[in-house]
Short mmCIF file of N, CA and C and ligand atoms in Angstrom, two decimals:
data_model
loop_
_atom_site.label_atom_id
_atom_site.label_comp_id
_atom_site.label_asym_id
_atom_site.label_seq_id
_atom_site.Cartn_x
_atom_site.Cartn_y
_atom_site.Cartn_z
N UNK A 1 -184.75 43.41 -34.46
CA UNK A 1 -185.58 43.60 -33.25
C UNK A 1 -186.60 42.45 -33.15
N UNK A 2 -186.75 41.77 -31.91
CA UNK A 2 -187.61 40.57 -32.13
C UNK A 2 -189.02 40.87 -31.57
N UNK A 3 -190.17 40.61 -31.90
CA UNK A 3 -191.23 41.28 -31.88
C UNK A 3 -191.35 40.74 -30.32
N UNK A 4 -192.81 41.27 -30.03
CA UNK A 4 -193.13 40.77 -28.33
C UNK A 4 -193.73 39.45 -28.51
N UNK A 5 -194.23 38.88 -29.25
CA UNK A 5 -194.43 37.66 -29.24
C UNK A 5 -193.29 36.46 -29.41
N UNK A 6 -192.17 36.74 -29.89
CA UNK A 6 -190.93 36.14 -30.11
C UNK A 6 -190.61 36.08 -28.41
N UNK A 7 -190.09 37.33 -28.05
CA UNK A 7 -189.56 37.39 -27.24
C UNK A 7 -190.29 36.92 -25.66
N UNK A 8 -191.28 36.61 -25.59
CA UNK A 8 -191.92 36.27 -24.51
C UNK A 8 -191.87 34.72 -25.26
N UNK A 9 -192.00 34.31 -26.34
CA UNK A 9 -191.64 32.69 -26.15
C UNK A 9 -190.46 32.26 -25.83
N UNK A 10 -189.62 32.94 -26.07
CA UNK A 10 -187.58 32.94 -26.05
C UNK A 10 -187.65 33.05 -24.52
N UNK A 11 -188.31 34.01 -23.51
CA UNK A 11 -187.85 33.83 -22.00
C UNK A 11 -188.86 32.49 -21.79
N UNK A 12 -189.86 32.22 -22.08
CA UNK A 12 -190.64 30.88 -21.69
C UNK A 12 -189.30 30.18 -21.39
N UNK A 13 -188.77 30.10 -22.88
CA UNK A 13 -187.82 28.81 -22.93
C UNK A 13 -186.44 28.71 -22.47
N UNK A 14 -185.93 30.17 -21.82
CA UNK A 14 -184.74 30.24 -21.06
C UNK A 14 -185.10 29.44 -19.39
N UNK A 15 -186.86 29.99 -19.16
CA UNK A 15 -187.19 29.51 -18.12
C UNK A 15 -187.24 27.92 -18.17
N UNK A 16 -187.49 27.88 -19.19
CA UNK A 16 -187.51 25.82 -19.40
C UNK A 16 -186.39 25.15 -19.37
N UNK A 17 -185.25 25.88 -19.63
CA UNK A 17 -183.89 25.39 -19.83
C UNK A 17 -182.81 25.21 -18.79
N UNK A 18 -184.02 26.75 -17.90
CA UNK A 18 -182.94 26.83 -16.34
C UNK A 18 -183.58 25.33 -15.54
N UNK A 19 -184.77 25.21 -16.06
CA UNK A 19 -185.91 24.40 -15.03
C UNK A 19 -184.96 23.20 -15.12
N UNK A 20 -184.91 22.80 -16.39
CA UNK A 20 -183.72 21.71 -16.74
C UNK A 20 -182.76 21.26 -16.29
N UNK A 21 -181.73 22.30 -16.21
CA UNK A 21 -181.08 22.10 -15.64
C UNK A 21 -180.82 21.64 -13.69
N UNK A 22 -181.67 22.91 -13.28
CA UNK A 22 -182.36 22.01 -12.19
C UNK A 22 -182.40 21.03 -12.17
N UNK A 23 -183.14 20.37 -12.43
CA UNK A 23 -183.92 18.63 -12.39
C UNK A 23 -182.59 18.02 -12.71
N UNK A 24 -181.62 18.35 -13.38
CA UNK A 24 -180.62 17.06 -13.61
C UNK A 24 -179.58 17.46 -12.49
N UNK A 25 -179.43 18.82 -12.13
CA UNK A 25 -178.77 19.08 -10.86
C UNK A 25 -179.46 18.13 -9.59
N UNK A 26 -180.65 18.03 -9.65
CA UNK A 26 -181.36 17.25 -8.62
C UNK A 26 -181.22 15.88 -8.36
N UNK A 27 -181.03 15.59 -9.90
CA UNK A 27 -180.73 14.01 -10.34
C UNK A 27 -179.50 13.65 -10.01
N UNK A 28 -178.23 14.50 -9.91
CA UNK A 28 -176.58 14.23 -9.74
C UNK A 28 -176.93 14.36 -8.25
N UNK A 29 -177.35 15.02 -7.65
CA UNK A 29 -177.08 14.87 -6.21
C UNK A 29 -177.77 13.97 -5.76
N UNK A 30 -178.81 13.20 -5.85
CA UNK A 30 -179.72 11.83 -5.84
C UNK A 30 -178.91 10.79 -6.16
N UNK A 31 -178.18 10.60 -7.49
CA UNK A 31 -177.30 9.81 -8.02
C UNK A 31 -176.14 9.75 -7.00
N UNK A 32 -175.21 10.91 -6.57
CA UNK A 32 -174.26 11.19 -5.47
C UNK A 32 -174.61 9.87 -4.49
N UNK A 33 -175.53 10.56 -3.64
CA UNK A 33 -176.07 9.99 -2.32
C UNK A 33 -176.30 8.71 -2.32
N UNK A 34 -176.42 8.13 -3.14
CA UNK A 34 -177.12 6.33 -3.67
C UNK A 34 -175.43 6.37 -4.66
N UNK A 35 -174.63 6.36 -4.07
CA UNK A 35 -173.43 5.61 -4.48
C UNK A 35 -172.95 5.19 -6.08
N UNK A 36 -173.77 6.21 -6.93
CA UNK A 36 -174.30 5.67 -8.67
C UNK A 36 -173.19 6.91 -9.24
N UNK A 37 -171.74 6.77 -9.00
CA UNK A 37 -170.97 7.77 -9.27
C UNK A 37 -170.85 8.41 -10.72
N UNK A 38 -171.06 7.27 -11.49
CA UNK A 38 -170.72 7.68 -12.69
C UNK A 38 -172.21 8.34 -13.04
N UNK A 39 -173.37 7.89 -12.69
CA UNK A 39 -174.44 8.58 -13.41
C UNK A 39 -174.17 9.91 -12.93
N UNK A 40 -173.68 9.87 -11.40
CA UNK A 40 -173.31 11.52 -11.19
C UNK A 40 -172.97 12.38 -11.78
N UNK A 41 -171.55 11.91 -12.20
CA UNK A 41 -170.92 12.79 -13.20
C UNK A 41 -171.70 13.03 -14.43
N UNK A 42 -172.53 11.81 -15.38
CA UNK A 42 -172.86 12.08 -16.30
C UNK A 42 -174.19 13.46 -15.79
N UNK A 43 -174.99 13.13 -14.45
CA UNK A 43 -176.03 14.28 -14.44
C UNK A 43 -175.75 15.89 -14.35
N UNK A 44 -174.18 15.85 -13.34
CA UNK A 44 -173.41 17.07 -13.50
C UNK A 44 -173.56 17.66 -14.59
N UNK A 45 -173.22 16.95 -15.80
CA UNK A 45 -172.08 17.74 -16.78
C UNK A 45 -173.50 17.64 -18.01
N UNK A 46 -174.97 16.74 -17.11
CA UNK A 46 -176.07 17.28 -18.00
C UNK A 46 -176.79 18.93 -17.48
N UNK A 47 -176.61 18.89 -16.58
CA UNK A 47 -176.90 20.19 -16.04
C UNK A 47 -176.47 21.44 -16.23
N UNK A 48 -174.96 21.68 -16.47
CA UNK A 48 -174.14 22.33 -16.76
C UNK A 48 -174.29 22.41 -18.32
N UNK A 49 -174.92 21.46 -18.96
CA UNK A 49 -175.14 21.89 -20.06
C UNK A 49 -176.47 22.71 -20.65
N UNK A 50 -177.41 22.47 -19.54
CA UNK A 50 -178.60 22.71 -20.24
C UNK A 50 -178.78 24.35 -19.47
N UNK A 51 -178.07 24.50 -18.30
CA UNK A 51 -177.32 26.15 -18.04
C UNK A 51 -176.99 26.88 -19.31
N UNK A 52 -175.87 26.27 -20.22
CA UNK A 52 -175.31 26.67 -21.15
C UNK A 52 -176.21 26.83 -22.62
N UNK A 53 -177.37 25.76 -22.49
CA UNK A 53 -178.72 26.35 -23.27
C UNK A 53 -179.33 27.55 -22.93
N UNK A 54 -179.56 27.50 -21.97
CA UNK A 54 -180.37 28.99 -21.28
C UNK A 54 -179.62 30.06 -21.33
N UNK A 55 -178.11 29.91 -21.45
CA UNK A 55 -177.53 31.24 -21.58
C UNK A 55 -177.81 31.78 -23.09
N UNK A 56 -176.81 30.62 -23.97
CA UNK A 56 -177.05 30.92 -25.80
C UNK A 56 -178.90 32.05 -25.91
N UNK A 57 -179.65 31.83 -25.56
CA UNK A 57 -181.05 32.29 -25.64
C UNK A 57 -180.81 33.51 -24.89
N UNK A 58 -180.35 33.88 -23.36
CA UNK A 58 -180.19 35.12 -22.67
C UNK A 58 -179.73 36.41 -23.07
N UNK A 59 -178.34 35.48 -24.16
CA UNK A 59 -177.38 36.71 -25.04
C UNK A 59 -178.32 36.70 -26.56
N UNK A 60 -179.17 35.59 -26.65
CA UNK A 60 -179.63 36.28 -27.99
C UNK A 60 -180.70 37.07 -28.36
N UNK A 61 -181.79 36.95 -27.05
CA UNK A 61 -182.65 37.76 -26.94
C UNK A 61 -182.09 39.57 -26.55
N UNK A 62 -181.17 39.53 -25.50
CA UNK A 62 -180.44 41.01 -25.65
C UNK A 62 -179.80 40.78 -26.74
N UNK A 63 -179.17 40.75 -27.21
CA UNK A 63 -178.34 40.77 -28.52
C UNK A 63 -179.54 41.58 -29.37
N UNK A 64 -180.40 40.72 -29.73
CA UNK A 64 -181.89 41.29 -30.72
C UNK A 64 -182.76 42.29 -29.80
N UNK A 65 -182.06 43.16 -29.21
CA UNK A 65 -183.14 44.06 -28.65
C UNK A 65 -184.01 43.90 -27.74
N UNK A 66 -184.35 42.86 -27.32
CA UNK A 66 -184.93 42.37 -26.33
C UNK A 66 -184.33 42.34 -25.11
N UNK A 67 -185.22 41.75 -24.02
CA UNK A 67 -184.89 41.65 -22.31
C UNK A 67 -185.20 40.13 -21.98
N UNK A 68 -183.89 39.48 -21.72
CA UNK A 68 -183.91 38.56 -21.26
C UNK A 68 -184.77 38.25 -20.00
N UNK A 69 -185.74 37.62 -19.19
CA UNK A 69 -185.48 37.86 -17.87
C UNK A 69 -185.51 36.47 -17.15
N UNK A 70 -184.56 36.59 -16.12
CA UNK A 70 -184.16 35.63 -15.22
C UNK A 70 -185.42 35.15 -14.21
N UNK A 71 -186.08 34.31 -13.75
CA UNK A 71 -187.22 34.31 -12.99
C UNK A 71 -187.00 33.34 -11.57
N UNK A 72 -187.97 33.35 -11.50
CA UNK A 72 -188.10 32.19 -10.47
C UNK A 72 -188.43 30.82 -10.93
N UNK A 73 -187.94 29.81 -10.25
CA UNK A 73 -188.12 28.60 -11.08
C UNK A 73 -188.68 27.31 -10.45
N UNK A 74 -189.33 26.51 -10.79
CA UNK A 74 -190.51 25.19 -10.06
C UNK A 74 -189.34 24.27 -9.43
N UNK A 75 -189.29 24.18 -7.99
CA UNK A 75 -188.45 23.06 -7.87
C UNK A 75 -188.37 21.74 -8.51
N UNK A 76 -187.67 21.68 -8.73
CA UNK A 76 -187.13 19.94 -9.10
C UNK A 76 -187.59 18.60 -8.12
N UNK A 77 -188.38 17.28 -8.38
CA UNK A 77 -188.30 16.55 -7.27
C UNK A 77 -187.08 16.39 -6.58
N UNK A 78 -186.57 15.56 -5.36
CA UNK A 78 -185.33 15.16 -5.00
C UNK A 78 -185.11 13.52 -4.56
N UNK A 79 -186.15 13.04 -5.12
CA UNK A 79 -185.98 11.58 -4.95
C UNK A 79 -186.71 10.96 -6.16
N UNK A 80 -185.61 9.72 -6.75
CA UNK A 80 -185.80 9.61 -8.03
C UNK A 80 -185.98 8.33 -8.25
N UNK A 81 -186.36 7.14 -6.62
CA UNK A 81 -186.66 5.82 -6.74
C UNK A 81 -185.47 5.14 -7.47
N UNK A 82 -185.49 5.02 -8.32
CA UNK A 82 -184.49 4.21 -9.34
C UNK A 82 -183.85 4.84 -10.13
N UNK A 83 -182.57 4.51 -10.92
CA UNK A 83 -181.56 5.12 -11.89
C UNK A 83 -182.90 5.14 -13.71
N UNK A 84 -183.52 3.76 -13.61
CA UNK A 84 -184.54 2.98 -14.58
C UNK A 84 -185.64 4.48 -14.64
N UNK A 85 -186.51 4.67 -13.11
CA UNK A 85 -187.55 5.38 -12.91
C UNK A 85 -186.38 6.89 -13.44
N UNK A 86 -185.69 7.14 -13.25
CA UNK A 86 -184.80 8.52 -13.14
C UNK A 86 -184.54 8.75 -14.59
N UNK A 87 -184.41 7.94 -15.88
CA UNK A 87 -183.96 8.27 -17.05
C UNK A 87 -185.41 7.93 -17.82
N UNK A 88 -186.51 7.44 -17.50
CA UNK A 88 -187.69 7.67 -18.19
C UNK A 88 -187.75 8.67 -17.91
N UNK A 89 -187.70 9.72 -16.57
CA UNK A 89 -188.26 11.11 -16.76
C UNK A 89 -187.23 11.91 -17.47
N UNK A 90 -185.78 11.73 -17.45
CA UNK A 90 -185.02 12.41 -18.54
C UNK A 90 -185.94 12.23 -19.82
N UNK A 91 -185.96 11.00 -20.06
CA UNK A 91 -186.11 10.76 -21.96
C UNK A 91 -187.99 11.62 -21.64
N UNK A 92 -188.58 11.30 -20.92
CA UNK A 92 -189.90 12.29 -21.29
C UNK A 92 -189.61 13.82 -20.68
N UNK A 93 -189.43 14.15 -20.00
CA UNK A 93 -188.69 15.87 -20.29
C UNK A 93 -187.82 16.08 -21.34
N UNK A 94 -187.32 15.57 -21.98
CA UNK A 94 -186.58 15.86 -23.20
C UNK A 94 -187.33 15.95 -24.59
N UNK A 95 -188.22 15.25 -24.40
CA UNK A 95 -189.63 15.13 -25.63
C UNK A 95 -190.06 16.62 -25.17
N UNK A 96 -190.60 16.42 -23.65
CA UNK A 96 -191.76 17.65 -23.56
C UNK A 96 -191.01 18.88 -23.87
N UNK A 97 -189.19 19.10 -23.63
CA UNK A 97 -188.81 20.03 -24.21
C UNK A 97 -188.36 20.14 -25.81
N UNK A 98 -188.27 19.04 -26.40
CA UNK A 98 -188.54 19.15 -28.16
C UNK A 98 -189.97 19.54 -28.50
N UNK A 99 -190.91 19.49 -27.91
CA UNK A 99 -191.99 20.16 -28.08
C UNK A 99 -191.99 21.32 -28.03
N UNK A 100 -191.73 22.06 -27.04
CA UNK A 100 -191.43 23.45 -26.55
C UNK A 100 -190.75 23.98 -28.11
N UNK A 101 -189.21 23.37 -28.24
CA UNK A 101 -188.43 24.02 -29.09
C UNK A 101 -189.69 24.45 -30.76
N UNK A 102 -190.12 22.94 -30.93
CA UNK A 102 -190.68 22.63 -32.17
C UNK A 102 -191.59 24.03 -32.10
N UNK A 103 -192.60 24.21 -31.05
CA UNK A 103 -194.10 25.37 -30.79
C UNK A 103 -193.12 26.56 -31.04
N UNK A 104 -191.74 26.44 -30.50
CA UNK A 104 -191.08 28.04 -31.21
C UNK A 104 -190.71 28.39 -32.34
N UNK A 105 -190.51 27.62 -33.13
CA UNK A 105 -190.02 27.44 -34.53
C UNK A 105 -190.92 27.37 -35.00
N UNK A 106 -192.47 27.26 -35.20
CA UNK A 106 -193.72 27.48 -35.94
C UNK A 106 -194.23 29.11 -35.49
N UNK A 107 -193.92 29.65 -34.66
CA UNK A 107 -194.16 30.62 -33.87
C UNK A 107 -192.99 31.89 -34.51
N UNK A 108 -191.86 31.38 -35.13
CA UNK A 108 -190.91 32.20 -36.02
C UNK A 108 -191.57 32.42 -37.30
N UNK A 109 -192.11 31.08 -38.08
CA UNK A 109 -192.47 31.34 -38.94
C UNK A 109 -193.84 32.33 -39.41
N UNK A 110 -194.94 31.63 -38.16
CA UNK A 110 -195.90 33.16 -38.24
C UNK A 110 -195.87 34.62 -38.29
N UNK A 111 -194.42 34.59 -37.24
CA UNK A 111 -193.93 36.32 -36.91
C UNK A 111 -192.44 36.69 -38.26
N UNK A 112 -192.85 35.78 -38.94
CA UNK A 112 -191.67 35.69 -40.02
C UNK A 112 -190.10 36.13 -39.54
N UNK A 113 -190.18 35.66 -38.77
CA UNK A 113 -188.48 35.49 -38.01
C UNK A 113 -187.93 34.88 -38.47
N UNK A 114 -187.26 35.00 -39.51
CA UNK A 114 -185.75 34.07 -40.42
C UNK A 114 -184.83 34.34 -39.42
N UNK A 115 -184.01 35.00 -38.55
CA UNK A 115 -183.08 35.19 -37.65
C UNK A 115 -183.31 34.36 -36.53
N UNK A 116 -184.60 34.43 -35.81
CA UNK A 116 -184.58 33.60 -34.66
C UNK A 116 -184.82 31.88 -35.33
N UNK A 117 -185.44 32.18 -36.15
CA UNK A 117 -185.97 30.65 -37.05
C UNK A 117 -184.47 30.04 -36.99
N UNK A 118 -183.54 30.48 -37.96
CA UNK A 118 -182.13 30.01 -38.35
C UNK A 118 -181.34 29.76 -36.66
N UNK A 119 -181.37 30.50 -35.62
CA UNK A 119 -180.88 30.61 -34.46
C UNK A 119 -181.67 29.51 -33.89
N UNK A 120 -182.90 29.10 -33.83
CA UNK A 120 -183.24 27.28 -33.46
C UNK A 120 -183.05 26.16 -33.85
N UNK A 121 -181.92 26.13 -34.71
CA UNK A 121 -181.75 25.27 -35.60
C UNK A 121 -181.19 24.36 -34.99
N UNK A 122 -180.19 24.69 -34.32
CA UNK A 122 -178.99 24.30 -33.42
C UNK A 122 -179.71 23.68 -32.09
N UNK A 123 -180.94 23.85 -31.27
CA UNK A 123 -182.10 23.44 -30.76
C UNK A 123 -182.53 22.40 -31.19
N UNK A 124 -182.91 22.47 -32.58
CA UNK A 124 -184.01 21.00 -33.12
C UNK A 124 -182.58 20.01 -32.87
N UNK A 125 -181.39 20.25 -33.32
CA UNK A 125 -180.42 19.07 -33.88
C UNK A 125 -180.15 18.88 -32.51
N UNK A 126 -180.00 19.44 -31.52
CA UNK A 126 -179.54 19.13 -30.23
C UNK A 126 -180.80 18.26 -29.71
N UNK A 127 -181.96 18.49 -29.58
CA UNK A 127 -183.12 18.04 -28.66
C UNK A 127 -183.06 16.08 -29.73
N UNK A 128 -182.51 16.40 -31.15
CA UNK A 128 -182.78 14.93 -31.50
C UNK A 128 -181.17 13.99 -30.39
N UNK A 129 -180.53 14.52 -30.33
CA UNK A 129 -179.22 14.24 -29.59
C UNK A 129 -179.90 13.38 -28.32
N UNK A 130 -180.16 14.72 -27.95
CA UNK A 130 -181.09 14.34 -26.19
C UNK A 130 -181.51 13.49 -26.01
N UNK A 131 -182.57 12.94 -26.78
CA UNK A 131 -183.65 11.86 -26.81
C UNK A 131 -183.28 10.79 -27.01
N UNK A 132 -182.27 10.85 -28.22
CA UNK A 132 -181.36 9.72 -28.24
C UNK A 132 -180.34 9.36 -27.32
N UNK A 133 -179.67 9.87 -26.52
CA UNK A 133 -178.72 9.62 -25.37
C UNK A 133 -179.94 9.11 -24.64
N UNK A 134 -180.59 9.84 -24.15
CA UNK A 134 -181.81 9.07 -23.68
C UNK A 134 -182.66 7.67 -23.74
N UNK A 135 -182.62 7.28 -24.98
CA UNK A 135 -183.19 6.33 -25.32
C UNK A 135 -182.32 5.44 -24.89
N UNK A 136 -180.88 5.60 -25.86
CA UNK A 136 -180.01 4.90 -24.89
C UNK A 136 -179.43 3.96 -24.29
N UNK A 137 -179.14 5.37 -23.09
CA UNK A 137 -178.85 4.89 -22.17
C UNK A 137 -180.47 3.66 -20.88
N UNK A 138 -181.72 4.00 -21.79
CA UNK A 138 -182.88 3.47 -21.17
C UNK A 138 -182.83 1.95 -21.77
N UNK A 139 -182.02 1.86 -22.82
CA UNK A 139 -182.19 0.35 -23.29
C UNK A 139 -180.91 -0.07 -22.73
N UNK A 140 -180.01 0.63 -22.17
CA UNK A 140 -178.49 -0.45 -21.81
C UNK A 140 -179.03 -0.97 -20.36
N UNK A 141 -179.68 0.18 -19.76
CA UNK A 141 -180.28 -0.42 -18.37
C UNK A 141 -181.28 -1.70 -18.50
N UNK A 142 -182.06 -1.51 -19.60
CA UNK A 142 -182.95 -2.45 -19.31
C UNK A 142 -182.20 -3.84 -19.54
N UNK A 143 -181.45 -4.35 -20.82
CA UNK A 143 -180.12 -5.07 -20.91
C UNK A 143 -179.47 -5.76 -20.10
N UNK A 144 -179.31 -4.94 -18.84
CA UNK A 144 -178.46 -5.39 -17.52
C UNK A 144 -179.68 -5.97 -16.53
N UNK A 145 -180.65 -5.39 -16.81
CA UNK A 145 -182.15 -6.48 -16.02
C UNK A 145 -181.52 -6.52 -14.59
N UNK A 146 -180.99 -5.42 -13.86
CA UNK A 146 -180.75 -5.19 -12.03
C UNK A 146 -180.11 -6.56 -12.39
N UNK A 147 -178.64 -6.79 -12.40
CA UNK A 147 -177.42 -7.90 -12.05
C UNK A 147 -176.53 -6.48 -11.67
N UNK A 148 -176.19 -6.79 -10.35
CA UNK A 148 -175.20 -5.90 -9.69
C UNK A 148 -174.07 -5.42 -10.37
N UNK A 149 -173.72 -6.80 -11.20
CA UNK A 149 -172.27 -6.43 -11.71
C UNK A 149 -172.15 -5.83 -13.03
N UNK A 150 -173.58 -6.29 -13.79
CA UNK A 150 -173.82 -5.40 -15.00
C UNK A 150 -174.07 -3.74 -14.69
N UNK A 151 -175.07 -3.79 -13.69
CA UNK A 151 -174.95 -2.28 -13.16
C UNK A 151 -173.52 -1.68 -12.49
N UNK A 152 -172.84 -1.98 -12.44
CA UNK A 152 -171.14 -1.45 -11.76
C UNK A 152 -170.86 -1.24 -13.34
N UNK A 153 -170.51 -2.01 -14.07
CA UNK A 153 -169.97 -1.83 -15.66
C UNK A 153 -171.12 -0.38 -16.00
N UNK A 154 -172.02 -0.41 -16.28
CA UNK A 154 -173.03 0.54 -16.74
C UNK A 154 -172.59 2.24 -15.78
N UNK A 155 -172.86 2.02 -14.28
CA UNK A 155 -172.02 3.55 -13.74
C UNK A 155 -170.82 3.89 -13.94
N UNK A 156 -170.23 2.91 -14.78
CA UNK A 156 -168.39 2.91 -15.29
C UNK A 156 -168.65 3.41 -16.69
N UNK A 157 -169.68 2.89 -17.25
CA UNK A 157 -169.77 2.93 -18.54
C UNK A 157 -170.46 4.57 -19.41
N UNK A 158 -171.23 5.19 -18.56
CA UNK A 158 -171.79 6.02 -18.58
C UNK A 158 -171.34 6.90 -18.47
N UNK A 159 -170.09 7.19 -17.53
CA UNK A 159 -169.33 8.32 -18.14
C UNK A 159 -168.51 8.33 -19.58
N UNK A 160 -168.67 7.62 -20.44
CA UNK A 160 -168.20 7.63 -21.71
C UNK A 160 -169.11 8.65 -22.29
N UNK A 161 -170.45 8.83 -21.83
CA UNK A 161 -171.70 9.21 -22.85
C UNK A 161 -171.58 11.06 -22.17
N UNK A 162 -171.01 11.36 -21.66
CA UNK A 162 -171.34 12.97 -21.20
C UNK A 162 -171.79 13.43 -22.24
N UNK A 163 -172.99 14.16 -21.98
CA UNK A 163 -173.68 15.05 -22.83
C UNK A 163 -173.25 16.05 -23.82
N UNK A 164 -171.65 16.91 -23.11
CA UNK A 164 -171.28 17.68 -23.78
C UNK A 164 -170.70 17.30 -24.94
N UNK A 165 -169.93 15.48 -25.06
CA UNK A 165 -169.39 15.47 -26.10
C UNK A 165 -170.41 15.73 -27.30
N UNK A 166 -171.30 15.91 -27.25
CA UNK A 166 -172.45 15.90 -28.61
C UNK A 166 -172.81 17.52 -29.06
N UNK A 167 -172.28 18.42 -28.27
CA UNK A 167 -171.68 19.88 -28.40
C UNK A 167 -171.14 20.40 -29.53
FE1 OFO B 1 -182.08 19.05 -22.79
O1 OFO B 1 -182.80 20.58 -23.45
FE2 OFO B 1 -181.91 22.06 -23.48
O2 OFO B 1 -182.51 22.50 -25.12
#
């Protein structure tokens, strides 16, 4: 049974995960519209993943006795200036959510949660993933320094990196 302090940090972070996903849903259809196909796909199939974070947490809070709950959620911007301006805010939402994860996993150990503790584990190793795809893909852009044709190779190139393969 996960105490009430567990479990009100566990929906925080389903809510952070849906928020997530959002924003990169926001980012693929931005990417869409500005002709950047491949970042598309790669923002799709980031979105769809970070859905698939928020679920793992939905079934584990019911699973442990608890109530998941589904909320309302902060829109996402919808204009993202640049692909450059668009993956600094990936790589810093991805920090601000390794933070999040990290404040829950100190927050197990106070409420002596070995079950939810061991169940974030898979969280810390993923959020180092994140940051690093992140990082990145922020140094191949900078690399190509806006040359048209380096950027065509790079939206070609970027679907190699889908998020899920790191699953
Ligand atoms: Fe990209 O963050 Fe989920 O956990």
């Amino acid at each position: 049974m996960l105490s009430k302090k567990i479990e009100t940090a566990l929906n925080k972070q389903i809510r952070l995960e849906a928020e997530s996903s959002q924003i990169y849903l926001s980012m693929a259809s931005w990417s869409e519209t500005k002709g950047y196909s491949g970042i598309a796909e790669f923002m799709y199939a980031h979105a769809d993943e970070e859905r698939m974070h928020m679920l793992k947490i939905v079934k584990y809070v019911n699973e442990r006795g608890g109530h998941a709950i589904i909320t309302d959620l902060v829109a996402p911007p919808k204009d993202f200036k640049t692909p450059e301006k668009m993956f600094e805010t990936v790589l810093s939402h991805e920090i601000f959510v390794s933070k999040s994860i990290n404040d829950l996993v100190d927050i197990t150990f106070t409420e002596k949660d070995y079950a939810t503790h061991n169940f974030l584990q898979w969280y810390v190793a993923e959020q180092i993933e994140e940051e690093a795809t992140a990082r990145t893909i922020l140094d191949k852009i900078n690399l190509i320094a806006d040359t048209k044709s380096g950027f065509y190779m790079f939206d070609k190139d970027i679907k190699t990196m889908f998020p899920q393969d790191q699953v």
